[in-house]
JSON list of C-alpha atoms in Angstrom, two decimals:
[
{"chain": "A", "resi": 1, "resn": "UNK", "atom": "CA", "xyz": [14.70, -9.05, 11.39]},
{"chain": "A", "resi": 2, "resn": "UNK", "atom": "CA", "xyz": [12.89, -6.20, 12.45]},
{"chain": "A", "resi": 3, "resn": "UNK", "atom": "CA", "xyz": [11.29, -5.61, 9.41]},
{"chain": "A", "resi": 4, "resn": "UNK", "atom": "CA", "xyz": [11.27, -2.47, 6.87]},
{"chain": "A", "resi": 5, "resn": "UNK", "atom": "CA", "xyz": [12.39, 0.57, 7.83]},
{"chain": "A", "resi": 6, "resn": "UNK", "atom": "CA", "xyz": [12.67, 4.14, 6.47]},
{"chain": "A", "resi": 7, "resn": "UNK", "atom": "CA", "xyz": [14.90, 7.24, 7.46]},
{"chain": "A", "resi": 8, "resn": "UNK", "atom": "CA", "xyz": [14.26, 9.71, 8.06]},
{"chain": "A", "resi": 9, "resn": "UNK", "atom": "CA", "xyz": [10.64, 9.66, 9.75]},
{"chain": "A", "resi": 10, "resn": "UNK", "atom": "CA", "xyz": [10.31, 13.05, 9.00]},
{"chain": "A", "resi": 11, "resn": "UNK", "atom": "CA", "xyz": [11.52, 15.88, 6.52]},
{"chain": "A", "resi": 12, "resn": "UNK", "atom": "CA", "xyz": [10.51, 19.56, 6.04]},
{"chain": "A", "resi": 13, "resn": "UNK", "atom": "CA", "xyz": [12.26, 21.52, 3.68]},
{"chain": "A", "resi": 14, "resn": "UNK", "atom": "CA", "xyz": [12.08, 24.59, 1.08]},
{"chain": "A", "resi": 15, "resn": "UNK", "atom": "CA", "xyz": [11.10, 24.29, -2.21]},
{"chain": "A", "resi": 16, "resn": "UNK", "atom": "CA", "xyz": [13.79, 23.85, -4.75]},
{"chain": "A", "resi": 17, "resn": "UNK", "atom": "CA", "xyz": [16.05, 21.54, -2.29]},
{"chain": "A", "resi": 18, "resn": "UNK", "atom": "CA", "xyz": [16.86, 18.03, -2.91]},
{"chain": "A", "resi": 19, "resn": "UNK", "atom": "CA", "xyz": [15.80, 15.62, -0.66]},
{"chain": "A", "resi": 20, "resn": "UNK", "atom": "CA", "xyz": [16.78, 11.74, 0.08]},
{"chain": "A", "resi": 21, "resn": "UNK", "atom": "CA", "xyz": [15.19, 9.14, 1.53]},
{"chain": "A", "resi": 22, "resn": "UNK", "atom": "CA", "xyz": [16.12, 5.78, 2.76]},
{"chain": "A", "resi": 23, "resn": "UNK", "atom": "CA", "xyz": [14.49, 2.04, 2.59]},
{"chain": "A", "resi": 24, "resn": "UNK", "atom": "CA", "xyz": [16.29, -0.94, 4.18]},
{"chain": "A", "resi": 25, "resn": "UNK", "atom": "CA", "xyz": [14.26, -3.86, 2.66]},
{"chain": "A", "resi": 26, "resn": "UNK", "atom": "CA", "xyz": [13.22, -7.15, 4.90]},
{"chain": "A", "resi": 27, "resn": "UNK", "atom": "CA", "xyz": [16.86, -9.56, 4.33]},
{"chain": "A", "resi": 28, "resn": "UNK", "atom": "CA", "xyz": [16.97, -11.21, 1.18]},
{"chain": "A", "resi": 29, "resn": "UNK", "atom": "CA", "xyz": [13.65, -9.67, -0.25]},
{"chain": "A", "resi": 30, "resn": "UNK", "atom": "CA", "xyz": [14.15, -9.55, -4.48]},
{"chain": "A", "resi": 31, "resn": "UNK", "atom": "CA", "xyz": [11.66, -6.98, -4.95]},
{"chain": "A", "resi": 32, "resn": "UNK", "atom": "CA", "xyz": [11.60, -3.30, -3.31]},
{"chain": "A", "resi": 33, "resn": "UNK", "atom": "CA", "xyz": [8.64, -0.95, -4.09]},
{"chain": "A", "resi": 34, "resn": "UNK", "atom": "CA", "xyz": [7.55, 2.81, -3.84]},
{"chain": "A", "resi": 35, "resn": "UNK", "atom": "CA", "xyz": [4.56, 4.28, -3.13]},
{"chain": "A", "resi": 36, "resn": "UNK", "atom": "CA", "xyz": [2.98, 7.80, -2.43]},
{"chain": "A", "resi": 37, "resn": "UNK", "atom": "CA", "xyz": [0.51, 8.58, -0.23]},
{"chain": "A", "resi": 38, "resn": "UNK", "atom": "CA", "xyz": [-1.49, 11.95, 0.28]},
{"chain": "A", "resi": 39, "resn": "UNK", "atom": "CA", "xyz": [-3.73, 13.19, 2.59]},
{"chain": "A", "resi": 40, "resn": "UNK", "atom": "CA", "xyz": [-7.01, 11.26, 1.95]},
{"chain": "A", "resi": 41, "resn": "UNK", "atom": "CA", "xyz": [-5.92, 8.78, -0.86]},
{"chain": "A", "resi": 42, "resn": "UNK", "atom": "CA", "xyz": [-4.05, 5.68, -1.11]},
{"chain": "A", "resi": 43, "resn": "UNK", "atom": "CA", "xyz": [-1.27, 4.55, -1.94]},
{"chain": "A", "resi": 44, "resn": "UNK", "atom": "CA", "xyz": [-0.13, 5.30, -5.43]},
{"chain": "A", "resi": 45, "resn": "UNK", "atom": "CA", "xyz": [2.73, 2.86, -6.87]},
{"chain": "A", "resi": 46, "resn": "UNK", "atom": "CA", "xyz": [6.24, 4.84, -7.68]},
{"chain": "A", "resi": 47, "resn": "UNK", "atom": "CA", "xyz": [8.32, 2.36, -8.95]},
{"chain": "A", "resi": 48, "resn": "UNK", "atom": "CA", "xyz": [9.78, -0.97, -8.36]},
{"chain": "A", "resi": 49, "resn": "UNK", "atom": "CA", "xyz": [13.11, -3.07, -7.81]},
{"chain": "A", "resi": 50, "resn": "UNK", "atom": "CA", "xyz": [13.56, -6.31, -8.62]},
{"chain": "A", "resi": 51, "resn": "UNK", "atom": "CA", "xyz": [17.38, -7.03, -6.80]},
{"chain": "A", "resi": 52, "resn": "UNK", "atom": "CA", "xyz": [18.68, -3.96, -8.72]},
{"chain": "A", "resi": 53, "resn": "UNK", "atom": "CA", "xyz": [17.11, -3.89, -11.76]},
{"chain": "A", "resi": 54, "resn": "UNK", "atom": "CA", "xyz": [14.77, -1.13, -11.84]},
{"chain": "A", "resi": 55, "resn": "UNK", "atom": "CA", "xyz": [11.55, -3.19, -13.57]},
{"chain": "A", "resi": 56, "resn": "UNK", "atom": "CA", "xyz": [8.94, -0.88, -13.74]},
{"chain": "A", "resi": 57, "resn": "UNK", "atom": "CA", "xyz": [8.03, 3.32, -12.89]},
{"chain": "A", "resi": 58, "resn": "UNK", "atom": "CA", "xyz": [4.80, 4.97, -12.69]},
{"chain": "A", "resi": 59, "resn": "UNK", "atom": "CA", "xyz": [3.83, 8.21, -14.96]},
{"chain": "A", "resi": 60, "resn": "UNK", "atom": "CA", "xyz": [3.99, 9.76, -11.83]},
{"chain": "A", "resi": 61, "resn": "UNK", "atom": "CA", "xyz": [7.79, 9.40, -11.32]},
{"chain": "A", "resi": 62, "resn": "UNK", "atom": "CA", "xyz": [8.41, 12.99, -13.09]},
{"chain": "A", "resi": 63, "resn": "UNK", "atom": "CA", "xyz": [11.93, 13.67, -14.14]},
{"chain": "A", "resi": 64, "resn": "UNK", "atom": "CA", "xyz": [13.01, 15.27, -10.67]},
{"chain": "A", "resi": 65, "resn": "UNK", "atom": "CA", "xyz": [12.62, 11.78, -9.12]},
{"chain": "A", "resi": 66, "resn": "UNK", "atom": "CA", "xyz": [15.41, 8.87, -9.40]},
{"chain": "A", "resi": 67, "resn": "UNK", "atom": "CA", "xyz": [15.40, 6.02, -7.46]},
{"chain": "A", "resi": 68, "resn": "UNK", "atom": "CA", "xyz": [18.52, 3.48, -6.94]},
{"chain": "A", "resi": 69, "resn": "UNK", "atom": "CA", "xyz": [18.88, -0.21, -5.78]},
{"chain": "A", "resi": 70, "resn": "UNK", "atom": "CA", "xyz": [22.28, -0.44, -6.38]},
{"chain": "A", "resi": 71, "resn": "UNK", "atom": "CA", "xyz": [23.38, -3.68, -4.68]},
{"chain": "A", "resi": 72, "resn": "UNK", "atom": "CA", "xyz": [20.25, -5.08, -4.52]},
{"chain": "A", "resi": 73, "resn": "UNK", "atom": "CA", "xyz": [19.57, -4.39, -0.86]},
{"chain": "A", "resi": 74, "resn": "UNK", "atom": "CA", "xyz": [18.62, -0.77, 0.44]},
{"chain": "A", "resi": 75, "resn": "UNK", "atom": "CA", "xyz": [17.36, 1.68, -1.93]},
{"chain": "A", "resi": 76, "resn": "UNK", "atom": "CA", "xyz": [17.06, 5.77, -1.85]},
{"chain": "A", "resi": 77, "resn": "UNK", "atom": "CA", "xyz": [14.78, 7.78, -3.66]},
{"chain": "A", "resi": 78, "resn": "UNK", "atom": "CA", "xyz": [15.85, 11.37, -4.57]},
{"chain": "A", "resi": 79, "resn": "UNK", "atom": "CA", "xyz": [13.81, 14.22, -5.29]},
{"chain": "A", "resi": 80, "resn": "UNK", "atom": "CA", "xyz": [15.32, 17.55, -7.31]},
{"chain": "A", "resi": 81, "resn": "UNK", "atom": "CA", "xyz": [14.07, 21.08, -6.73]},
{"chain": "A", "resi": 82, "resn": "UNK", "atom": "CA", "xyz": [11.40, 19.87, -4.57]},
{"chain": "A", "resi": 83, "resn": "UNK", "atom": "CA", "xyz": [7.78, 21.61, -5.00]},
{"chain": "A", "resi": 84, "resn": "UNK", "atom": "CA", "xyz": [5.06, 22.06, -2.87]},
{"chain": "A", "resi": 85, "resn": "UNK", "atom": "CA", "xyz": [3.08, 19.23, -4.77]},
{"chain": "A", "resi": 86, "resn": "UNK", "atom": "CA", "xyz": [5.51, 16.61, -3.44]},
{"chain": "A", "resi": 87, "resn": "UNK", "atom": "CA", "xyz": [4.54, 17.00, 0.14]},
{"chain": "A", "resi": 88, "resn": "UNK", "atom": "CA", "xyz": [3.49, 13.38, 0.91]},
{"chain": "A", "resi": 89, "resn": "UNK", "atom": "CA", "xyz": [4.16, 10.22, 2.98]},
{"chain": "A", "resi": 90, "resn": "UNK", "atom": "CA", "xyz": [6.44, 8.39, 1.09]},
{"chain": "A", "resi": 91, "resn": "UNK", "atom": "CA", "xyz": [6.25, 4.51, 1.48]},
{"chain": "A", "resi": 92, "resn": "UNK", "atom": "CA", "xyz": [8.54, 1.82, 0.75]},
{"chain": "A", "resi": 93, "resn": "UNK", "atom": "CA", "xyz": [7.42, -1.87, 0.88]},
{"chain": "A", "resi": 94, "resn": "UNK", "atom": "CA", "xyz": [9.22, -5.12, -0.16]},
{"chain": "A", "resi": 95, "resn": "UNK", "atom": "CA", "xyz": [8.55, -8.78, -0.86]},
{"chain": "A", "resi": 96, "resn": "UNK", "atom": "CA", "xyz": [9.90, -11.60, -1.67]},
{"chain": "A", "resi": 97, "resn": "UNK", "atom": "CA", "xyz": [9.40, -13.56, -4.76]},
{"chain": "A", "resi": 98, "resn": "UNK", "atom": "CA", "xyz": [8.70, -17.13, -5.05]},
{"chain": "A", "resi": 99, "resn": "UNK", "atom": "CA", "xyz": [10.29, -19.44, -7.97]},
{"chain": "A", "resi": 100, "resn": "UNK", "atom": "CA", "xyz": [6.51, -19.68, -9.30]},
{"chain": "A", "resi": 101, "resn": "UNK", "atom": "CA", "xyz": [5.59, -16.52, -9.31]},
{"chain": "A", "resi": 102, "resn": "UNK", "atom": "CA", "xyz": [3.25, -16.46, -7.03]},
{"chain": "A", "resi": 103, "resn": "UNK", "atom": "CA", "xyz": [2.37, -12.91, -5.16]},
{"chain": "A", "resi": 104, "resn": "UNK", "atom": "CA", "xyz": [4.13, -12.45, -2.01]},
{"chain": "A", "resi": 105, "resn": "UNK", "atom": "CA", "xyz": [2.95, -10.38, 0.28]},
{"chain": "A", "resi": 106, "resn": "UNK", "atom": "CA", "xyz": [4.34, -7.01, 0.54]},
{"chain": "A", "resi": 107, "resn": "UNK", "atom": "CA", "xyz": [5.21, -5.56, 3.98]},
{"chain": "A", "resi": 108, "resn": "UNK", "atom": "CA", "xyz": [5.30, -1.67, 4.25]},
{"chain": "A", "resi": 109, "resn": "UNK", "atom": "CA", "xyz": [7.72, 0.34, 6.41]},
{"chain": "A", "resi": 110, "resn": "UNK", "atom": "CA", "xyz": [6.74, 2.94, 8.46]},
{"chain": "A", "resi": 111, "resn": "UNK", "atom": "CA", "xyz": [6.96, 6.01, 5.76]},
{"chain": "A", "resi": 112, "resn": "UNK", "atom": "CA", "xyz": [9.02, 9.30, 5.55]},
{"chain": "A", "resi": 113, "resn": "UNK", "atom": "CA", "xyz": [6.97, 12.14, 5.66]},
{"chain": "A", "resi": 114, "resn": "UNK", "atom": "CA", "xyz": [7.72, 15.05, 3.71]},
{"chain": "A", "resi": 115, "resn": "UNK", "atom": "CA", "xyz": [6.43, 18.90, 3.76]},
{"chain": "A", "resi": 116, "resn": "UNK", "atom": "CA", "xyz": [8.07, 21.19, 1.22]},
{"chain": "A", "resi": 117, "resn": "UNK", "atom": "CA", "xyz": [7.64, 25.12, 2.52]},
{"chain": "B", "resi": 1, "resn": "UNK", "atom": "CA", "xyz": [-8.35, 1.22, -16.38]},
{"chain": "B", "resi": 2, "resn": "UNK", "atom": "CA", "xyz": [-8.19, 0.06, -12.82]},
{"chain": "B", "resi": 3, "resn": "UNK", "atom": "CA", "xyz": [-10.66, 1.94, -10.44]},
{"chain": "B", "resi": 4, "resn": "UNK", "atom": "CA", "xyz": [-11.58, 1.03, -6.55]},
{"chain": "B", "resi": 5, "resn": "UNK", "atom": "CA", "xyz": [-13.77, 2.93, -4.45]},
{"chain": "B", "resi": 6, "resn": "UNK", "atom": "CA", "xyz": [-14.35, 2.88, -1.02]},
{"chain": "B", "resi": 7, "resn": "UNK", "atom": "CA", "xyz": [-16.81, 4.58, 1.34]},
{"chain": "B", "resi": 8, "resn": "UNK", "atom": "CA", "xyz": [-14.82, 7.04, 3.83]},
{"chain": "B", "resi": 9, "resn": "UNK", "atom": "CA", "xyz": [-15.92, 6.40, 6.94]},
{"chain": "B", "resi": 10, "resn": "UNK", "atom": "CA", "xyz": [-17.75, 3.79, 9.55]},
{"chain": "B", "resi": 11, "resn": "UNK", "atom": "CA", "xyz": [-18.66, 4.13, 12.53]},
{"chain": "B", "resi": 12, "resn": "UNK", "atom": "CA", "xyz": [-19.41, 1.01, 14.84]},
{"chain": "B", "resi": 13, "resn": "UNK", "atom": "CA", "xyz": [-19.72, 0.32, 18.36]},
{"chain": "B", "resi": 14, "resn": "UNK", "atom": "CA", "xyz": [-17.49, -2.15, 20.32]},
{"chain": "B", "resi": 15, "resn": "UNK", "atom": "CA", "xyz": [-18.96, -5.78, 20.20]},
{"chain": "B", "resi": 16, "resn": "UNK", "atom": "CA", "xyz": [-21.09, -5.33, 17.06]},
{"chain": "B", "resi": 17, "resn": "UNK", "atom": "CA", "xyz": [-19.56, -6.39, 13.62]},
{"chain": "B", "resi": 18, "resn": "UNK", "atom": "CA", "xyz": [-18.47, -3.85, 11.24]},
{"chain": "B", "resi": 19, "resn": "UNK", "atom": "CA", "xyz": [-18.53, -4.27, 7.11]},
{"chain": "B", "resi": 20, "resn": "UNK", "atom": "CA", "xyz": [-16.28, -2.38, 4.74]},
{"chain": "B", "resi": 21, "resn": "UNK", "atom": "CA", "xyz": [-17.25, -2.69, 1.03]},
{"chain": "B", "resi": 22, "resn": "UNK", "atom": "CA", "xyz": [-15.08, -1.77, -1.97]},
{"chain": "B", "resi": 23, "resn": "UNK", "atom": "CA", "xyz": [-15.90, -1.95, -5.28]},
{"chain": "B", "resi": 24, "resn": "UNK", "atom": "CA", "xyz": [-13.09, -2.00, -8.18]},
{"chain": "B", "resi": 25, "resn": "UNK", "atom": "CA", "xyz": [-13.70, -2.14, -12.06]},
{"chain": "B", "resi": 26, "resn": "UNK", "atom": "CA", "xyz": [-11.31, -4.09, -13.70]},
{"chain": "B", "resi": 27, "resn": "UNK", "atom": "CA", "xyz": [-12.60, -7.51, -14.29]},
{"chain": "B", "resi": 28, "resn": "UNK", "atom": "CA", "xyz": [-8.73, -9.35, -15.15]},
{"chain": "B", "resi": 29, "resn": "UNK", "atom": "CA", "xyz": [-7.93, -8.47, -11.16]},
{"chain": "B", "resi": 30, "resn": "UNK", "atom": "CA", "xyz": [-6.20, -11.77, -9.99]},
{"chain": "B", "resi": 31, "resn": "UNK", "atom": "CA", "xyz": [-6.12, -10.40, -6.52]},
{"chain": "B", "resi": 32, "resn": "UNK", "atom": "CA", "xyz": [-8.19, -8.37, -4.01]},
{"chain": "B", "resi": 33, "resn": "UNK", "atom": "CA", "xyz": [-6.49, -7.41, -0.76]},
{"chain": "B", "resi": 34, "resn": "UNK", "atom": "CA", "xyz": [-7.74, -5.67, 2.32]},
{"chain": "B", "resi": 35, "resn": "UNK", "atom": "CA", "xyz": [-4.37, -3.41, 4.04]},
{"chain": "B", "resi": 36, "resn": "UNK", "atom": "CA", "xyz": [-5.05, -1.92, 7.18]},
{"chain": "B", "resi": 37, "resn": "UNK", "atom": "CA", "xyz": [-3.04, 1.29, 8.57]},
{"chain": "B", "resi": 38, "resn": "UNK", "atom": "CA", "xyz": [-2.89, 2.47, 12.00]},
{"chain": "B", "resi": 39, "resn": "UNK", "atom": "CA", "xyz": [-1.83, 6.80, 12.30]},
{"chain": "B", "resi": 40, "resn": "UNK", "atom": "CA", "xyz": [1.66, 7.01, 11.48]},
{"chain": "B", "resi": 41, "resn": "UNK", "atom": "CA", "xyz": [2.15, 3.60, 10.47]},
{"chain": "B", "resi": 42, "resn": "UNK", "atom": "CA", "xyz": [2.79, 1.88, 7.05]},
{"chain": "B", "resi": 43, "resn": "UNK", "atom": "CA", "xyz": [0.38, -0.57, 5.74]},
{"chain": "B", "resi": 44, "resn": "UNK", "atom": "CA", "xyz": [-0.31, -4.44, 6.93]},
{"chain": "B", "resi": 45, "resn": "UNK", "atom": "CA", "xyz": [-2.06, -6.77, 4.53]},
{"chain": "B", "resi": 46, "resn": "UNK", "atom": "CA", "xyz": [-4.76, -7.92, 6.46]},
{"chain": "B", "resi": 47, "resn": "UNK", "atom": "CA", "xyz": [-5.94, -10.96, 4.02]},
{"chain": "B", "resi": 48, "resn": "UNK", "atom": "CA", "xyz": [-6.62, -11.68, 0.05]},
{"chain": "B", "resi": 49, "resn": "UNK", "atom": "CA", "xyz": [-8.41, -13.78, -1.77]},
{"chain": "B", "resi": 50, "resn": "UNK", "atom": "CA", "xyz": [-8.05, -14.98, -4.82]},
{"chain": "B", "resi": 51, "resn": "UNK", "atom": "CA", "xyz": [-10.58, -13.50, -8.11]},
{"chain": "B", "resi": 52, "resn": "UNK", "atom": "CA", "xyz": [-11.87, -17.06, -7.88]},
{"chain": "B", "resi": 53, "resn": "UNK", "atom": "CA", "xyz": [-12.77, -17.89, -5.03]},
{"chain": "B", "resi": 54, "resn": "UNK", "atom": "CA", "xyz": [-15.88, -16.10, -3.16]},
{"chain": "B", "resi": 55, "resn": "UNK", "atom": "CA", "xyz": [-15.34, -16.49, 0.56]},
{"chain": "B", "resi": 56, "resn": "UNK", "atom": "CA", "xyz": [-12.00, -16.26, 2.92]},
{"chain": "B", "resi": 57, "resn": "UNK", "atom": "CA", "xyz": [-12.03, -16.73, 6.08]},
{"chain": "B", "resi": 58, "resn": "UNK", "atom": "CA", "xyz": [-9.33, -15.42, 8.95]},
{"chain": "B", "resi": 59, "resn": "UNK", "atom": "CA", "xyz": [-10.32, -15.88, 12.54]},
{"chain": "B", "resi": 60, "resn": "UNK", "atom": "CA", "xyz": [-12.49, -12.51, 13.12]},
{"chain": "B", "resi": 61, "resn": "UNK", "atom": "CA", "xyz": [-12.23, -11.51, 9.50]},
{"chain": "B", "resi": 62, "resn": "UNK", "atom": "CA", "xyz": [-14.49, -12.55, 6.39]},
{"chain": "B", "resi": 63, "resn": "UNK", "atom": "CA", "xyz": [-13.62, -11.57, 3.32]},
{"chain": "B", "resi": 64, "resn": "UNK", "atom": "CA", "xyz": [-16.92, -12.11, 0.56]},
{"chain": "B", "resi": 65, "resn": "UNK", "atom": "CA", "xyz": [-16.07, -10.99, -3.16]},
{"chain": "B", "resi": 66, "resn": "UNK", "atom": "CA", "xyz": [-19.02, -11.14, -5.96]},
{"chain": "B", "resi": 67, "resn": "UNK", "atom": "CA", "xyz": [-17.04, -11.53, -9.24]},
{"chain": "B", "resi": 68, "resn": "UNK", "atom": "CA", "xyz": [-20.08, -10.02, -11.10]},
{"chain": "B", "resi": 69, "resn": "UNK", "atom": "CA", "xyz": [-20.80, -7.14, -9.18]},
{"chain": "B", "resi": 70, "resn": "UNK", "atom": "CA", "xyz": [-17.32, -6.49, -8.43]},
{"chain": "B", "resi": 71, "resn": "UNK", "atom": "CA", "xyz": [-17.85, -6.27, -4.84]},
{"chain": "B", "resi": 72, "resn": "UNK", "atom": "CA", "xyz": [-15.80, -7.14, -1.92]},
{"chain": "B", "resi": 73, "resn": "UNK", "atom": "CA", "xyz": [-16.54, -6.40, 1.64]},
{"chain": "B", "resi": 74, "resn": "UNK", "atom": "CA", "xyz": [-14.39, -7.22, 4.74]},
{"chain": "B", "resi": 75, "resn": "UNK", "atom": "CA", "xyz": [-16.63, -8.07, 7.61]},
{"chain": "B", "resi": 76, "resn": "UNK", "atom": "CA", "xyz": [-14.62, -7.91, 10.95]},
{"chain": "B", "resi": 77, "resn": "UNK", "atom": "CA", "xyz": [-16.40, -9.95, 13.70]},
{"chain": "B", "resi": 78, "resn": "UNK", "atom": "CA", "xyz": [-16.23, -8.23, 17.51]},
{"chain": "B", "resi": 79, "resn": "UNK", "atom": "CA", "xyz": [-14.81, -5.53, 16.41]},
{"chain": "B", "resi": 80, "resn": "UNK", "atom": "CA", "xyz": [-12.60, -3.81, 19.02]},
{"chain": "B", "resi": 81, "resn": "UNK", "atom": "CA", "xyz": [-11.12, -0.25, 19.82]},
{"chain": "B", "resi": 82, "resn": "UNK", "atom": "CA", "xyz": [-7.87, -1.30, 18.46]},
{"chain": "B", "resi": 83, "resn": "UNK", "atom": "CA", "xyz": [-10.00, -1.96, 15.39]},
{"chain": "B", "resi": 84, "resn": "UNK", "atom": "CA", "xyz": [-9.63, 1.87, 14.89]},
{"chain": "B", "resi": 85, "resn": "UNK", "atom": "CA", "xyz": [-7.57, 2.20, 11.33]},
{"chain": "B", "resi": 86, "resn": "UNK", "atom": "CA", "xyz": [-7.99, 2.91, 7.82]},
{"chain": "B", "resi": 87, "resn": "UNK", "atom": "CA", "xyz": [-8.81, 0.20, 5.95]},
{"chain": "B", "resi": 88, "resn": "UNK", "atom": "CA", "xyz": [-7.59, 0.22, 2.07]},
{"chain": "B", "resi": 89, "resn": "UNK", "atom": "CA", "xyz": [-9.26, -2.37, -0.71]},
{"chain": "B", "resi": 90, "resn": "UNK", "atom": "CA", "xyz": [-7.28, -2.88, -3.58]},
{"chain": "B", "resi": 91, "resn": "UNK", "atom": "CA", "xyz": [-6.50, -5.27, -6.60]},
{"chain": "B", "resi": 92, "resn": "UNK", "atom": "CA", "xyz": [-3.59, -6.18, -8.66]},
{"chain": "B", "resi": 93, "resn": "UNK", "atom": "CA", "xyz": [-3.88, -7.60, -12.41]},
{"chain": "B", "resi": 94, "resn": "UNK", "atom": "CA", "xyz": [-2.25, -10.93, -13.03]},
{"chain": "B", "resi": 95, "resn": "UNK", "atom": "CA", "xyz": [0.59, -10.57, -15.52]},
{"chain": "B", "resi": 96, "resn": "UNK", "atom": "CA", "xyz": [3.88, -9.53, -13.88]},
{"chain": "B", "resi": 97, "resn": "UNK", "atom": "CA", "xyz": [4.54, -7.10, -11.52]},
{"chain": "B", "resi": 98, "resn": "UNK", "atom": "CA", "xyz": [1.57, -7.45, -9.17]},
{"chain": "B", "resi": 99, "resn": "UNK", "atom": "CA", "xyz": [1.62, -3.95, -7.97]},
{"chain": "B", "resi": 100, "resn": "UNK", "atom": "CA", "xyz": [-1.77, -3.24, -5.97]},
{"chain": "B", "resi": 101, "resn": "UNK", "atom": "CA", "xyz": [-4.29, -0.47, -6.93]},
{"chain": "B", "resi": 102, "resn": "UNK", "atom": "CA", "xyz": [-5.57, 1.13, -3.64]},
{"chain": "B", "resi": 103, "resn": "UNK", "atom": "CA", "xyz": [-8.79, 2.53, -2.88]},
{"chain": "B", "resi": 104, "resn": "UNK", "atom": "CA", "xyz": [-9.01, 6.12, -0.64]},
{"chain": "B", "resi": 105, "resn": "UNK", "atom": "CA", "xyz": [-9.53, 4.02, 2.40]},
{"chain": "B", "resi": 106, "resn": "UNK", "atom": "CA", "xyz": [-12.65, 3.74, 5.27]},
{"chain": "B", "resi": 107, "resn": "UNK", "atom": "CA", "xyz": [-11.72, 5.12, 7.95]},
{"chain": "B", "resi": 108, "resn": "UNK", "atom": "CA", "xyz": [-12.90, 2.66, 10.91]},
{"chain": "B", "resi": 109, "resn": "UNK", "atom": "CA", "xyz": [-14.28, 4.63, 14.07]},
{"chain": "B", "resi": 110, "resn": "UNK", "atom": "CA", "xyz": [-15.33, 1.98, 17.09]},
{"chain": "B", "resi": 111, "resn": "UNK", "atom": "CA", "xyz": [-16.66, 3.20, 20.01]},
{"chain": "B", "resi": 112, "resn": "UNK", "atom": "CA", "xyz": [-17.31, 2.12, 23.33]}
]
């Protein structure tokens, strides 16, 4: 297993386009989480998969974003008529969980970066 | 709410120790975890501890939290070039999901 990983690395486009991005979980990882990051801050949590049940979403997950798990394994997150705001690294991290419980540790991938012109 | 702050930056020399504090303000966090991220790269949890215990320990890192204060500082022994990261605090509220609460990050600057 080579761990998580996103596609693409990178993405510029215009404002108003749709974008796409991929997350391919660690195998047999329940629970599949997204995060934004901006220049200068940290991580702020999106929303989260459990298989592909969508559990939980931030206030920040405006009505332009959707994000699908829909066989429990990789997920994409979509964004509509892109703006300028949305330029950010977007993260993806999964975990396990445990019959207890108990936290599992959450391994990121490596990010897409997006710039909206 | 949940708050954690974080100075920005700290600058060390190779060999000496370095010490990154954070403080957060919720007192119900269940877990405190120090991420690291190298440029370009996702985050890797470092180490957590548990809200009660006060010291962890991990081969050059110590992890010291004061429940009262709501402090927590990771002190990295020997610190070394590849050291050089941005180091994120955050906490997560028993109760569920889990999901962390990051700081802005310290940037970690060792030089030779």
């Amino acid at each position: 297993d080579t761990g998580v990983s996103q596609n693409p690395r990178h993405k510029i486009t215009k404002r108003g386009q749709n974008v796409t991005f991929r997350c391919d979980p660690i195998s047999e990882h329940n629970r599949l989480y997204w995060y934004r990051q901006t220049l200068g801050q940290g991580p702020e949590f999106l929303t989260y998969f459990q298989n592909e049940a969508q559990l939980e979403k931030s206030r920040l997950l405006s009505d332009r974003f959707s994000a699908e798990r829909p066989k429990g394994s990789f997920s994409t997150l979509e964004i509509q008529r892109t703006e300028q705001g949305d330029s950010a690294m977007y993260l993806c991290a999964s975990s396990p969980l445990s019959g207890t419980g108990f936290q599992e540790t959450q391994y990121f991938g490596p990010g897409t970066r997006l710039l909206v012109l | 709410g949940e708050d954690v702050e974080q100075s920005l930056f700290l600058s060390v020399r190779e060999g000496d120790s370095s010490v990154i504090n954070c403080t957060y303000t919720d007192s119900s966090s269940t877990y405190l975890y120090w991420y690291k991220q190298e440029p370009g790269a996702g985050l890797q949890l470092l180490t957590y501890i548990f809200s009660n215990m006060d010291m962890k320990q991990d081969q050059r890192l110590t992890v010291l939290l004061n429940k009262k204060d709501k402090h927590l500082s990771l002190r990295i022994a020997d610190t070394q070039t590849g050291d050089s990261a941005i180091y994120f605090c955050a906490e997560s509220i028993q109760g569920g999901s889990y999901i962390p609460t990051f700081g802005r990050g310290t940037s970690l600057i060792v030089h030779p």
